[in-house]
Coordinates of C-alpha atoms and ligand atoms in Angstrom, one line a residue:
M1 CA 25.2 -20.7 -17.7
P2 CA 26.3 -22.1 -15.0
V3 CA 23.4 -20.7 -11.5
H4 CA 25.0 -19.1 -8.4
L5 CA 23.5 -18.0 -5.2
I6 CA 24.8 -16.6 -2.9
N7 CA 24.2 -15.8 0.4
P8 CA 26.7 -12.6 1.7
S9 CA 27.8 -12.3 5.2
D10 CA 31.0 -10.7 7.0
N11 CA 31.3 -13.0 9.2
S12 CA 31.6 -17.6 8.5
F13 CA 30.9 -19.3 11.6
G14 CA 31.6 -22.4 9.3
T15 CA 27.7 -23.0 11.8
A16 CA 24.8 -21.2 11.2
V17 CA 21.8 -21.5 13.3
I18 CA 18.8 -20.9 11.0
T19 CA 19.1 -21.6 6.8
P20 CA 18.5 -18.6 5.3
R21 CA 14.9 -19.3 3.7
W22 CA 15.1 -17.3 0.2
L23 CA 18.6 -19.8 -1.1
F24 CA 16.2 -22.9 -1.4
V25 CA 13.4 -21.5 -2.3
L26 CA 15.2 -19.7 -5.5
A27 CA 17.1 -22.9 -6.0
A28 CA 13.6 -24.2 -6.4
A29 CA 12.8 -21.2 -8.7
T30 CA 15.5 -22.2 -10.5
P31 CA 14.6 -24.0 -13.9
A32 CA 15.4 -27.4 -14.7
S33 CA 17.5 -26.4 -18.4
M34 CA 19.5 -24.5 -16.1
G35 CA 20.5 -27.7 -14.3
D36 CA 21.1 -27.5 -10.2
P37 CA 22.4 -23.8 -8.6
I38 CA 25.6 -23.9 -7.2
L39 CA 24.6 -22.6 -3.7
V40 CA 26.7 -20.4 -0.6
D41 CA 26.0 -18.8 1.8
E42 CA 28.1 -16.5 3.6
T43 CA 27.5 -17.2 6.8
L44 CA 29.1 -20.4 6.8
E45 CA 31.7 -20.3 4.6
Q46 CA 33.3 -16.7 2.7
L47 CA 32.9 -16.9 -1.5
D48 CA 35.9 -18.6 -3.5
P49 CA 35.8 -16.2 -6.1
E50 CA 37.8 -18.7 -8.4
S51 CA 34.8 -21.0 -8.5
I52 CA 32.8 -17.7 -10.4
H53 CA 33.8 -18.4 -14.6
A54 CA 33.1 -15.7 -17.1
G55 CA 29.4 -16.0 -19.0
D56 CA 28.4 -17.5 -15.0
I57 CA 25.0 -16.4 -13.9
V58 CA 24.8 -14.7 -9.9
G59 CA 22.1 -14.1 -8.4
I60 CA 22.7 -12.5 -4.6
S61 CA 19.8 -11.4 -2.3
I62 CA 20.9 -8.9 0.4
H63 CA 18.5 -7.4 3.2
T64 CA 20.4 -3.8 4.9
G65 CA 22.8 -4.9 7.4
N66 CA 24.3 -7.5 4.3
A67 CA 24.1 -5.4 1.6
L68 CA 27.5 -4.1 1.3
R69 CA 29.0 -7.6 2.0
G70 CA 26.5 -8.7 -1.1
Y71 CA 28.3 -5.2 -2.8
E72 CA 31.6 -6.6 -2.5
V73 CA 30.3 -9.9 -4.3
G74 CA 28.5 -8.4 -6.6
K75 CA 31.5 -6.4 -7.3
A76 CA 33.8 -10.3 -7.6
A77 CA 31.2 -12.0 -10.4
H78 CA 31.5 -9.5 -12.4
A79 CA 35.3 -8.7 -12.6
C80 CA 34.9 -12.8 -13.2
G81 CA 32.9 -12.0 -16.0
A82 CA 29.5 -13.0 -15.0
T83 CA 26.0 -11.4 -14.6
V84 CA 24.8 -10.9 -11.4
V85 CA 21.3 -10.3 -10.3
Y86 CA 20.2 -8.9 -7.3
G87 CA 17.0 -9.2 -5.1
G88 CA 15.6 -9.4 -1.2
I89 CA 13.8 -6.9 0.1
H90 CA 16.7 -4.2 0.6
A91 CA 17.1 -4.3 -3.8
T92 CA 13.0 -4.4 -3.9
L93 CA 13.0 -0.6 -1.2
F94 CA 16.4 0.2 -3.7
P95 CA 16.6 -0.5 -6.6
E96 CA 18.9 1.5 -8.6
E97 CA 21.6 1.0 -6.2
P98 CA 23.0 -1.5 -6.2
F99 CA 23.6 -0.5 -10.0
E100 CA 25.4 2.2 -8.5
H101 CA 28.1 -0.1 -6.1
G102 CA 27.2 -3.9 -7.0
M103 CA 27.9 -3.8 -10.1
A104 CA 24.2 -5.4 -10.7
D105 CA 22.5 -6.0 -14.4
V106 CA 20.0 -6.9 -13.3
V107 CA 18.0 -6.3 -9.6
V108 CA 13.9 -8.1 -8.9
K109 CA 12.1 -6.2 -6.7
G110 CA 9.5 -8.3 -4.5
D111 CA 9.0 -12.6 -4.3
G112 CA 11.6 -13.6 -6.4
D113 CA 9.9 -17.2 -6.7
L114 CA 8.6 -16.3 -10.4
A115 CA 10.7 -13.4 -10.7
W116 CA 13.1 -15.6 -11.3
G117 CA 12.4 -18.0 -13.4
Q118 CA 11.9 -15.8 -16.3
V119 CA 15.5 -13.7 -15.4
L120 CA 17.2 -16.5 -16.0
R121 CA 15.2 -17.4 -19.0
D122 CA 15.0 -13.9 -20.5
L123 CA 19.0 -13.8 -19.8
S124 CA 19.3 -16.6 -21.6
A125 CA 17.4 -15.5 -24.3
G126 CA 19.2 -12.8 -24.0
A127 CA 16.7 -10.3 -23.4
A128 CA 17.3 -9.1 -20.0
Q129 CA 15.0 -6.8 -18.4
R130 CA 17.4 -4.4 -15.8
I131 CA 14.3 -4.4 -13.5
Y132 CA 11.9 -6.4 -12.3
E133 CA 8.4 -6.8 -10.8
G134 CA 8.0 -9.4 -8.9
G135 CA 5.6 -7.9 -6.9
K136 CA 3.2 -9.6 -3.8
I137 CA 2.8 -12.8 -5.2
G138 CA -0.6 -14.4 -3.4
G139 CA 0.3 -17.7 -1.0
E140 CA -0.6 -20.2 -3.3
E141 CA 2.2 -19.1 -5.9
F142 CA 4.6 -19.5 -3.1
V143 CA 7.9 -21.7 -4.3
S144 CA 8.6 -24.7 -1.6
A145 CA 12.7 -25.1 -0.8
R146 CA 14.7 -27.7 -2.7
W147 CA 16.5 -29.2 1.0
D148 CA 18.3 -31.6 -1.2
L149 CA 20.1 -28.7 -1.8
M150 CA 20.8 -28.2 1.6
Q151 CA 25.1 -28.7 3.0
T152 CA 22.9 -30.6 6.3
D153 CA 26.2 -30.8 8.8
K154 CA 26.2 -27.2 8.5
Y155 CA 23.0 -26.2 10.2
M156 CA 21.2 -26.1 13.7
W157 CA 17.4 -25.1 12.5
A158 CA 15.8 -25.3 8.8
S159 CA 13.5 -21.7 7.4
V160 CA 10.0 -22.9 6.3
Q161 CA 7.2 -20.4 5.8
T162 CA 4.0 -21.0 6.3
I163 CA 2.3 -17.1 6.1
R164 CA 3.5 -13.8 4.6
G165 CA 2.2 -10.6 5.8
C166 CA 1.0 -8.8 9.1
S167 CA -2.0 -6.7 9.3
K168 CA -0.1 -4.7 11.8
H169 CA 1.3 -1.2 11.4
C170 CA 4.6 -1.1 13.8
S171 CA 6.8 2.3 12.6
F172 CA 10.9 0.5 13.4
C173 CA 8.9 -2.0 11.0
S174 CA 9.2 -2.6 6.6
V175 CA 7.0 -5.6 6.9
W176 CA 4.0 -4.6 6.2
R177 CA 5.3 -2.1 3.3
T178 CA 7.0 -4.8 1.8
D179 CA 4.5 -8.0 2.2
G180 CA 2.1 -6.7 2.6
Q181 CA -0.3 -6.2 5.3
K182 CA -2.9 -8.6 3.9
P183 CA -1.7 -12.1 5.0
R184 CA -0.7 -14.4 2.3
Q185 CA -0.5 -17.6 3.0
R186 CA 0.4 -21.2 1.9
S187 CA -1.5 -23.6 1.8
F188 CA -0.9 -26.5 4.7
E189 CA -0.6 -29.1 2.5
K190 CA 2.7 -28.0 1.1
V191 CA 4.3 -26.1 5.1
I192 CA 3.5 -30.2 5.8
D193 CA 5.1 -31.9 2.6
E194 CA 8.1 -29.4 3.0
I195 CA 8.0 -30.0 6.9
V196 CA 8.6 -34.2 6.1
D197 CA 10.7 -34.6 3.5
L198 CA 13.1 -31.9 6.3
R199 CA 11.9 -34.6 9.2
R200 CA 13.9 -37.6 5.9
R201 CA 16.7 -35.4 6.5
G202 CA 17.2 -35.3 10.4
F203 CA 16.0 -31.8 11.2
R204 CA 13.6 -31.9 14.4
F205 CA 14.0 -29.1 14.8
I206 CA 12.1 -25.6 12.2
A207 CA 11.9 -22.5 12.3
L208 CA 8.6 -21.4 11.1
A209 CA 10.0 -18.9 9.3
D210 CA 6.5 -16.2 9.7
D211 CA 5.8 -12.4 10.8
N212 CA 3.1 -13.0 12.5
F213 CA 1.8 -16.7 12.7
Y214 CA -1.2 -14.8 14.1
P215 CA -2.7 -12.8 11.5
V216 CA -6.2 -13.0 12.6
S217 CA -7.3 -11.9 16.0
L218 CA -10.5 -12.7 18.0
T219 CA -10.3 -8.4 18.1
D220 CA -9.9 -8.6 13.8
L221 CA -13.5 -11.0 14.4
R222 CA -15.6 -9.2 16.6
L223 CA -15.6 -6.1 14.5
A224 CA -16.4 -8.2 11.5
R225 CA -19.2 -9.6 13.4
E226 CA -19.9 -5.6 14.6
Q227 CA -19.9 -4.0 12.2
N228 CA -22.2 -7.4 10.4
N229 CA -18.9 -7.3 7.4
L230 CA -19.5 -11.2 6.1
Q231 CA -17.3 -10.7 3.5
R232 CA -14.7 -9.3 5.4
L233 CA -15.8 -12.3 8.5
E234 CA -16.0 -14.8 5.8
S235 CA -12.5 -13.9 4.7
L236 CA -11.0 -14.1 7.8
S237 CA -12.6 -16.7 9.3
Q238 CA -10.9 -18.8 6.5
I239 CA -7.6 -17.9 7.1
R240 CA -8.0 -18.9 10.5
N241 CA -9.3 -22.6 9.8
E242 CA -6.2 -22.8 7.6
R243 CA -3.8 -22.2 10.1
F244 CA -6.1 -24.2 12.5
A245 CA -5.4 -27.2 10.5
L246 CA -1.4 -26.7 9.9
M247 CA -1.6 -27.3 13.7
A248 CA -3.5 -30.0 13.3
E249 CA -1.8 -31.4 10.7
L250 CA 1.7 -30.7 12.4
A251 CA 0.5 -32.2 15.4
K252 CA 0.4 -35.4 13.7
L253 CA 3.2 -35.4 13.1
P254 CA 6.7 -37.5 15.3
K255 CA 6.6 -36.4 18.1
D256 CA 10.0 -35.1 18.4
M257 CA 9.6 -32.7 15.8
C258 CA 10.0 -28.8 17.6
F259 CA 9.1 -25.9 15.8
F260 CA 9.6 -21.7 17.2
T261 CA 7.8 -18.9 15.7
Q262 CA 7.0 -14.9 15.4
I263 CA 3.6 -14.2 17.1
T264 CA 2.0 -10.8 18.4
M265 CA 1.7 -10.6 22.2
E266 CA -1.9 -10.8 21.5
S267 CA -2.2 -14.4 20.6
A268 CA -2.9 -14.3 24.5
E269 CA -5.5 -13.8 24.3
D270 CA -6.4 -16.7 22.3
P271 CA -6.7 -20.1 24.7
D272 CA -7.6 -22.6 21.4
F273 CA -5.0 -20.9 19.6
L274 CA -1.7 -21.5 22.2
D275 CA -3.2 -24.8 22.6
A276 CA -3.8 -25.7 19.6
M277 CA 0.1 -24.3 19.5
R278 CA 1.3 -27.0 21.8
R279 CA -0.8 -29.6 20.2
A280 CA 1.0 -29.0 16.8
N281 CA 5.3 -28.5 19.2
I282 CA 5.2 -25.0 18.6
K283 CA 7.4 -25.0 21.6
G284 CA 7.9 -21.3 21.7
A285 CA 7.7 -18.1 19.5
L286 CA 9.2 -14.3 19.7
V287 CA 7.1 -12.1 21.0
G288 CA 8.0 -8.7 19.9
V289 CA 7.3 -6.8 23.5
E290 CA 9.8 -3.7 22.2
A291 CA 9.0 -1.3 25.9
V292 CA 7.5 -2.1 28.8
T293 CA 5.2 1.6 28.7
P294 CA 2.3 3.6 27.3
Q295 CA 3.9 5.7 26.4
A296 CA 6.6 4.1 24.4
L297 CA 4.4 1.7 22.6
K298 CA 1.9 3.8 21.7
A299 CA 5.3 6.1 20.3
V300 CA 5.4 2.9 17.6
Y301 CA 2.4 2.1 16.8
K302 CA 1.8 -0.3 18.7
D303 CA 0.0 -0.3 21.7
F304 CA -2.2 -2.8 20.6
N305 CA 0.6 -4.7 23.1
F306 CA 0.5 -4.2 27.2
A307 CA 2.4 -2.5 29.1
G308 CA 3.7 -2.9 33.6
D309 CA 1.8 -6.1 35.4
M310 CA -0.6 -6.6 32.8
L311 CA 2.5 -7.6 30.1
I312 CA 3.9 -9.6 32.7
E313 CA 0.4 -11.5 33.3
R314 CA 0.6 -12.0 29.3
L315 CA 4.1 -13.3 28.4
Q316 CA 3.3 -15.9 31.5
T317 CA 0.0 -16.3 30.1
F318 CA 3.0 -18.4 26.8
R319 CA 4.2 -20.6 29.3
R320 CA 0.7 -21.1 31.4
H321 CA -0.4 -23.0 27.8
G322 CA 3.2 -24.6 27.2
L323 CA 4.8 -22.5 25.2
H324 CA 8.8 -20.2 25.2
V325 CA 8.4 -16.6 24.8
L326 CA 12.1 -14.6 23.0
G327 CA 11.0 -11.5 24.6
S328 CA 12.2 -9.5 21.9
F329 CA 13.2 -5.2 23.1
I330 CA 14.0 -2.7 21.6
F331 CA 16.4 -0.6 23.6
G332 CA 17.0 3.5 22.4
L333 CA 13.5 4.7 22.2
P334 CA 13.1 8.2 22.3
T335 CA 10.6 7.5 25.3
D336 CA 13.3 5.2 27.0
E337 CA 15.0 7.2 30.5
P338 CA 18.6 5.9 32.5
G339 CA 15.8 3.5 34.4
T340 CA 14.6 2.3 30.9
F341 CA 17.5 -0.4 31.5
A342 CA 16.8 -2.0 35.0
A343 CA 13.0 -1.6 35.0
T344 CA 12.8 -3.9 30.9
V345 CA 15.8 -6.1 32.8
E346 CA 13.7 -6.5 36.0
L347 CA 10.5 -7.2 34.4
A348 CA 12.2 -9.4 31.7
L349 CA 13.2 -11.3 34.3
K350 CA 9.9 -11.6 36.4
A351 CA 7.6 -12.9 32.7
D352 CA 9.6 -16.0 32.0
L353 CA 10.9 -15.7 29.7
T354 CA 12.9 -17.7 28.6
F355 CA 15.1 -16.2 26.1
A356 CA 15.0 -12.6 25.6
Q357 CA 17.2 -10.1 23.2
F358 CA 17.8 -6.1 23.3
V359 CA 18.5 -5.0 20.7
M360 CA 19.1 -1.5 19.5
M361 CA 16.6 0.8 17.1
T362 CA 17.5 0.7 14.2
P363 CA 15.8 3.2 11.7
F364 CA 15.1 1.2 8.1
P365 CA 14.0 1.5 5.2
G366 CA 11.0 1.4 4.4
T367 CA 10.0 1.6 7.7
V368 CA 7.2 4.9 9.3
D369 CA 10.7 6.1 11.8
F370 CA 13.8 5.8 8.3
N371 CA 10.7 8.1 6.4
R372 CA 10.2 10.2 9.2
W373 CA 15.2 10.6 10.3
E374 CA 15.6 10.3 6.9
K375 CA 13.0 13.7 6.3
E376 CA 15.1 15.6 9.2
Q377 CA 18.4 15.0 7.7
S378 CA 17.3 16.5 4.3
Q379 CA 17.9 20.4 5.3
N380 CA 21.7 20.3 7.0
P381 CA 22.8 16.0 6.8
K382 CA 25.0 13.9 8.8
M383 CA 28.2 12.5 6.8
V384 CA 29.8 9.2 7.5
E385 CA 33.0 10.0 5.6
G386 CA 31.4 11.0 2.5
T387 CA 28.4 8.8 2.8
P388 CA 25.5 10.1 4.6
I389 CA 24.1 9.0 7.9
T390 CA 20.8 8.0 6.2
R391 CA 22.2 5.2 3.9
Y392 CA 24.2 3.6 6.9
W393 CA 23.9 0.6 5.1
Q394 CA 26.8 2.0 3.4
I395 CA 29.9 3.0 5.4
P396 CA 32.2 0.6 5.9
A397 CA 31.4 -1.4 9.6
A398 CA 34.5 0.0 11.1
I399 CA 33.2 3.3 11.6
R400 CA 29.8 3.0 10.7
P401 CA 28.3 4.3 14.7
K402 CA 26.0 1.8 16.2
M403 CA 23.0 4.5 16.7
F404 CA 22.2 6.4 14.5
I405 CA 19.9 9.0 16.3
P406 CA 20.4 11.4 17.9
H407 CA 19.5 10.4 21.5
P408 CA 16.8 13.2 22.8
L409 CA 18.7 12.2 27.1
M410 CA 22.3 9.3 26.3
T411 CA 24.7 9.3 24.5
S412 CA 25.3 5.4 22.4
E413 CA 27.7 5.0 24.0
E414 CA 25.9 4.5 26.7
L415 CA 23.1 3.0 25.1
C416 CA 25.1 0.7 24.4
E417 CA 27.0 0.8 27.8
R418 CA 23.4 0.2 29.1
T419 CA 21.8 -2.1 26.9
Q420 CA 25.4 -4.9 26.7
G421 CA 24.4 -4.3 30.8
V422 CA 21.1 -5.2 29.9
W423 CA 22.3 -8.8 28.1
D424 CA 25.2 -9.0 30.3
R425 CA 22.0 -9.8 33.8
F426 CA 20.2 -11.6 31.8
Y427 CA 21.6 -13.8 30.0
G428 CA 24.0 -14.4 33.4
F429 CA 25.1 -18.2 34.0
G430 CA 22.7 -18.1 37.7
P431 CA 20.0 -16.5 35.4
I432 CA 20.6 -18.7 32.6
W433 CA 20.9 -21.6 34.9
E434 CA 17.5 -21.1 36.7
R435 CA 15.9 -20.4 33.1
S436 CA 17.1 -24.1 31.7
A437 CA 15.8 -26.6 34.8
C438 CA 12.6 -25.9 31.8
T439 CA 14.2 -28.4 30.0
P440 CA 13.1 -32.3 30.9
N441 CA 16.8 -33.7 31.4
L442 CA 20.7 -33.2 31.8
R443 CA 21.5 -33.1 28.3
A444 CA 17.8 -30.8 27.5
R445 CA 19.7 -28.8 30.1
I446 CA 23.4 -28.2 28.7
A447 CA 21.7 -28.1 25.0
F448 CA 20.2 -24.4 26.8
V449 CA 23.5 -23.1 28.3
L450 CA 24.6 -23.9 25.2
I451 CA 22.5 -21.9 22.6
S452 CA 22.0 -19.7 25.3
K453 CA 25.4 -18.1 25.2
L454 CA 25.5 -18.8 21.7
Y455 CA 22.5 -15.9 21.0
R456 CA 24.2 -14.1 23.9
Q457 CA 27.5 -14.1 22.1
M458 CA 25.9 -13.9 18.2
Y459 CA 24.4 -11.4 18.5
A460 CA 25.5 -9.1 22.0
S461 CA 29.0 -8.4 21.9
T462 CA 29.8 -9.1 18.2
G463 CA 26.4 -6.9 16.5
I464 CA 26.4 -3.9 19.4
S465 CA 29.4 -4.8 21.6
T466 CA 32.4 -1.2 19.9
D467 CA 35.1 -2.8 21.8
S468 CA 37.3 -5.1 19.1
A469 CA 38.7 -6.5 20.6
R470 CA 35.5 -7.9 22.7
R471 CA 34.4 -8.5 19.6
R472 CA 36.8 -11.1 17.9
K473 CA 36.9 -13.6 20.9
A474 CA 32.9 -13.4 20.8
K475 CA 33.2 -14.6 17.1
N476 CA 35.8 -17.0 18.4
S477 CA 33.2 -18.4 21.3
A478 CA 30.7 -19.2 19.4
R479 CA 32.4 -20.7 16.3
W480 CA 33.3 -22.4 18.4
I481 CA 30.1 -22.8 20.5
A482 CA 27.7 -23.1 17.7
R483 CA 29.8 -26.0 16.3
M484 CA 29.6 -28.6 20.2
T485 CA 25.9 -26.8 19.8
R486 CA 25.1 -27.7 16.3
K487 CA 25.3 -32.3 16.8
L488 CA 23.3 -31.6 19.7
F489 CA 19.9 -30.5 17.6
Q490 CA 20.8 -33.4 15.2
A491 CA 18.1 -36.0 14.6
K492 CA 19.0 -40.1 13.0
P493 CA 17.4 -38.9 9.4
M494 CA 13.7 -41.0 9.6
P495 CA 14.1 -42.1 5.0
N496 CA 11.3 -43.8 5.1
L497 CA 9.0 -41.3 7.4
A498 CA 5.7 -41.5 4.8
S499 CA 3.9 -38.4 3.2
P500 CA 1.3 -38.1 3.6
V501 CA -1.6 -38.6 1.2
W502 CA -4.0 -35.2 0.7
Q503 CA -7.6 -34.9 0.0
P504 CA -9.0 -32.7 -2.0
R505 CA -10.3 -29.6 -1.4
T506 CA -14.1 -28.4 -1.4
R507 CA -14.3 -25.0 -2.3
S508 CA -15.3 -23.0 1.8
G509 CA -11.7 -24.3 3.0
P510 CA -9.6 -26.3 4.5
Q511 CA -11.0 -30.4 4.9
L512 CA -10.3 -32.8 7.5
T513 CA -8.4 -34.8 5.9
R514 CA -6.4 -37.7 6.9
L515 CA -3.2 -38.6 7.9
E516 CA -1.1 -41.8 8.0
Y517 CA 1.0 -41.3 10.6
P518 CA 1.2 -43.8 13.0
S519 CA 0.7 -41.1 16.4
A520 CA -1.7 -39.5 14.9
G521 CA -2.8 -36.3 17.8
G522 CA -6.8 -36.6 16.8
L523 CA -7.9 -32.9 16.4
E524 CA -10.5 -32.4 14.3
V525 CA -11.4 -28.7 13.4
D526 CA -14.7 -27.7 12.9
S527 CA -16.5 -25.2 11.0
V528 CA -15.3 -21.9 12.3
G529 CA -11.4 -22.7 13.3
V530 CA -12.0 -24.4 16.8
A531 CA -9.4 -27.1 17.1
R532 CA -11.0 -29.2 19.3
S533 CA -9.1 -32.9 20.7
Ligands
B12_601 C1 12.6 -15.3 9.0 C2 13.4 -13.9 9.7 C3 15.3 -14.3 10.6 C4 15.1 -15.2 11.3 C5 15.6 -16.5 10.0 C6 17.2 -15.6 9.3 C7 17.7 -17.0 8.1 N1 18.8 -16.6 8.4 O1 17.4 -16.9 7.3 C8 16.7 -14.8 12.2 C9 15.7 -14.6 12.9 C10 17.4 -15.6 12.7 C11 16.0 -12.6 12.4 C12 17.2 -12.3 12.3 C13 17.0 -11.2 12.5 N2 16.9 -10.1 11.0 CO1 15.4 -11.3 9.7 N3 13.4 -11.9 9.1 C14 12.9 -13.1 9.1 C15 11.6 -12.8 8.6 C16 11.1 -12.6 9.3 C17 11.5 -13.6 7.6 C18 13.1 -14.3 6.6 C19 12.6 -15.5 5.6 O2 13.3 -16.1 5.3 N4 12.2 -15.2 4.3 C20 11.6 -16.5 3.6 C21 12.0 -15.7 2.5 C22 11.6 -16.9 1.2 O3 11.6 -14.9 1.9 P1 12.4 -13.7 1.8 O4 13.8 -13.7 1.8 O5 12.6 -12.7 1.3 O6 13.4 -13.7 -0.6 C23 12.4 -14.4 -1.4 C24 12.6 -12.3 -2.1 O7 12.6 -11.5 -0.4 C25 13.7 -12.1 -2.9 N5 14.4 -12.6 -2.7 C26 15.2 -12.4 -1.5 N6 16.7 -13.3 -2.6 C27 16.7 -13.5 -3.6 C28 17.4 -12.7 -5.1 C29 17.3 -12.9 -5.8 C30 19.1 -13.4 -6.5 C31 16.0 -12.8 -6.4 C32 16.1 -12.7 -7.4 C33 15.3 -12.3 -5.2 C34 14.9 -12.5 -3.9 O8 12.4 -14.0 -3.8 C35 13.2 -14.8 -2.6 C36 11.0 -15.4 -2.3 O9 10.2 -15.2 -3.2 C37 12.0 -11.2 7.1 C38 10.8 -10.6 7.2 C39 10.4 -10.5 5.8 N7 9.0 -10.7 5.5 O10 11.3 -10.5 5.5 C40 12.5 -11.1 7.7 C41 13.8 -9.5 8.4 C42 14.1 -10.1 7.2 N8 14.4 -9.6 9.5 C43 14.4 -8.7 9.4 C44 16.1 -8.4 10.4 C45 15.6 -6.4 11.2 C46 16.8 -9.1 11.4 C47 17.5 -8.3 12.2 C48 18.3 -7.9 11.6 C49 16.7 -8.3 13.6 C50 17.4 -7.7 14.7 N9 17.6 -6.9 14.9 O11 18.1 -9.3 16.0 C51 18.4 -9.5 12.4 C52 19.0 -10.2 11.9 C53 19.9 -11.6 11.4 C54 20.7 -11.3 9.9 N10 22.2 -11.1 9.9 O12 20.8 -11.8 8.9 C55 14.0 -7.4 8.7 C56 15.4 -6.2 7.6 C57 15.2 -5.7 7.3 C58 15.9 -5.2 6.5 N11 15.4 -3.8 6.0 O13 16.8 -5.2 6.0 C59 12.6 -8.1 7.8 C60 12.5 -7.8 6.6 C61 12.1 -8.3 9.2 C62 11.8 -6.7 9.8 N12 10.6 -6.5 11.2 O14 11.6 -5.8 9.3 N13 15.2 -12.7 11.2
SF4_602 S1 7.0 -5.7 14.7 FE1 5.9 -7.3 14.6 S2 3.0 -6.9 14.4 FE2 4.9 -5.4 14.2 S3 4.4 -4.8 11.5 FE3 6.4 -5.4 12.1 S4 5.4 -7.6 12.3 FE4 4.0 -6.5 12.5

């Protein structure tokens, strides 16, 4: 029974920025008895349905944005006589939908690391269930990816996960619901082993595909101490220790490695953590700024963020500690006014951000915002060609509205145009060139300019633009820039890079381990998790 794993996408660029990690994790979770799975990433090229035959098993991952394409792929696979299995965040949230729209035979909810093997074994035995509950497995059970099955010449960044879950509860985000509020952390040994494997294959740019790289804040520790909650204090300290231990080991990897992650702004209060990140070669992080006013932050349950001058100061703190910031902003919040757009881009330019993204408010399923909106719509649902707007992902892209929740002050077109204007201003050649001065040499500066333009084209013009000619043009130029840019990310493979030799752990948590890298960073982690060089 040949097994196929397919990452659906409407847009194929021939080259992709980041590896879809689930593909390589599920490949590793495929029992050896089934042989190597065939991996298809449609962000590179579209599926050839002729490659699927009767009796094959096809696993498809869907998030909300690619669910419709995923269903097309599932229907095509079913028509070839294959057994179709869906998983991923969207299937987790709407397990019945793939049966209704995508010819599903089986749906897996939650983590697939363990459930996928069970599905395959049950299918082989002819005794599969309809729905499997993969749940939220512990960090020690996360499966390491099979990078030997990756097309190494197609991706710029590989993705390695170090932690899942986030303790916050932002109203627009589903992570805390689907991945849980309790951080689930992988052991640093497993993370490092994977990274060594990737560096051997010529990858030196690694995205740490985490929800929040800073799972325990100083405030969390202080509160636990004040409440004399020793058990919580112990568990928080262990999580924090593991972070520092991971960063200490990352620091010992070859010096040309470059990591990028996602982190909350409160980490700027923690200079020890930021310095450990810098030493670990974590060059930058996506920081969810979201909004620049206190009212807007309160409305999205993100009032742990700062606004105004304090916000600029916090963002600049990252730069002072040697970390670049990709600031992420949301437009279309009910508190936004026409003046918000200019104020936001001015702040983004002033705050020393290296990159920024300006996304349109989207009610993603599983979020507080979505639930509120669905409730409001239940009385008199707005329909688009027979589909309720609250199921917008089922509406074909050509007729899908760009904004779903009406704004009290601005039309959707106005919001799109103003957002587009902010992208244009932040990614104008002048500001990009000025920002590129942070690079060490001309080659890096050219890479910076190209990646800035690519990011802007792939995201803003293909995603937000309402003008189809502009979208087509942007896709073509993104394809060309992506091919050029990838070469700049390529590194010479290091097939002889030694694997660290790990010592067994003791009960008290992460131990310092001796590694065999020539350029050991000399970081030590003490019992409260403070890294000292
Ligand atoms: C890293 C990441 C990115 C990266 C890399 C994306 C990539 N190429 O992989 C970047 C920064 C590019 C990105 C971009 C975006 N992302 Co993102 N991203 C993530 C993040 C943090 C981790 C994803 C990851 O690699 N996880 C590791 C893998 C192993 O886990 P997994 O994919 O969940 O797969 C597991 C299970 O779901 C299951 N499974 C998955 N597929 C299948 C299939 C089968 C058959 C089975 C059995 C099981 C199974 O098994 C896997 C192993 O346990 C998630 C958050 C999250 N917790 O999922 C958000 C997340 C997926 N992103 C999200 C969003 C919204 C986006 C953007 C739209 C953001 C934006 N506004 O621009 C874009 C869209 C990009 C696109 N077109 O795909 C949302 C999706 C919400 C939704 N309902 O769909 C998430 C959940 C975050 C959130 N805030 O809610 N993202
Ligand atoms: S937006 Fe970020 S901080 Fe907020 S819940 Fe999601 S992952 Fe956590």
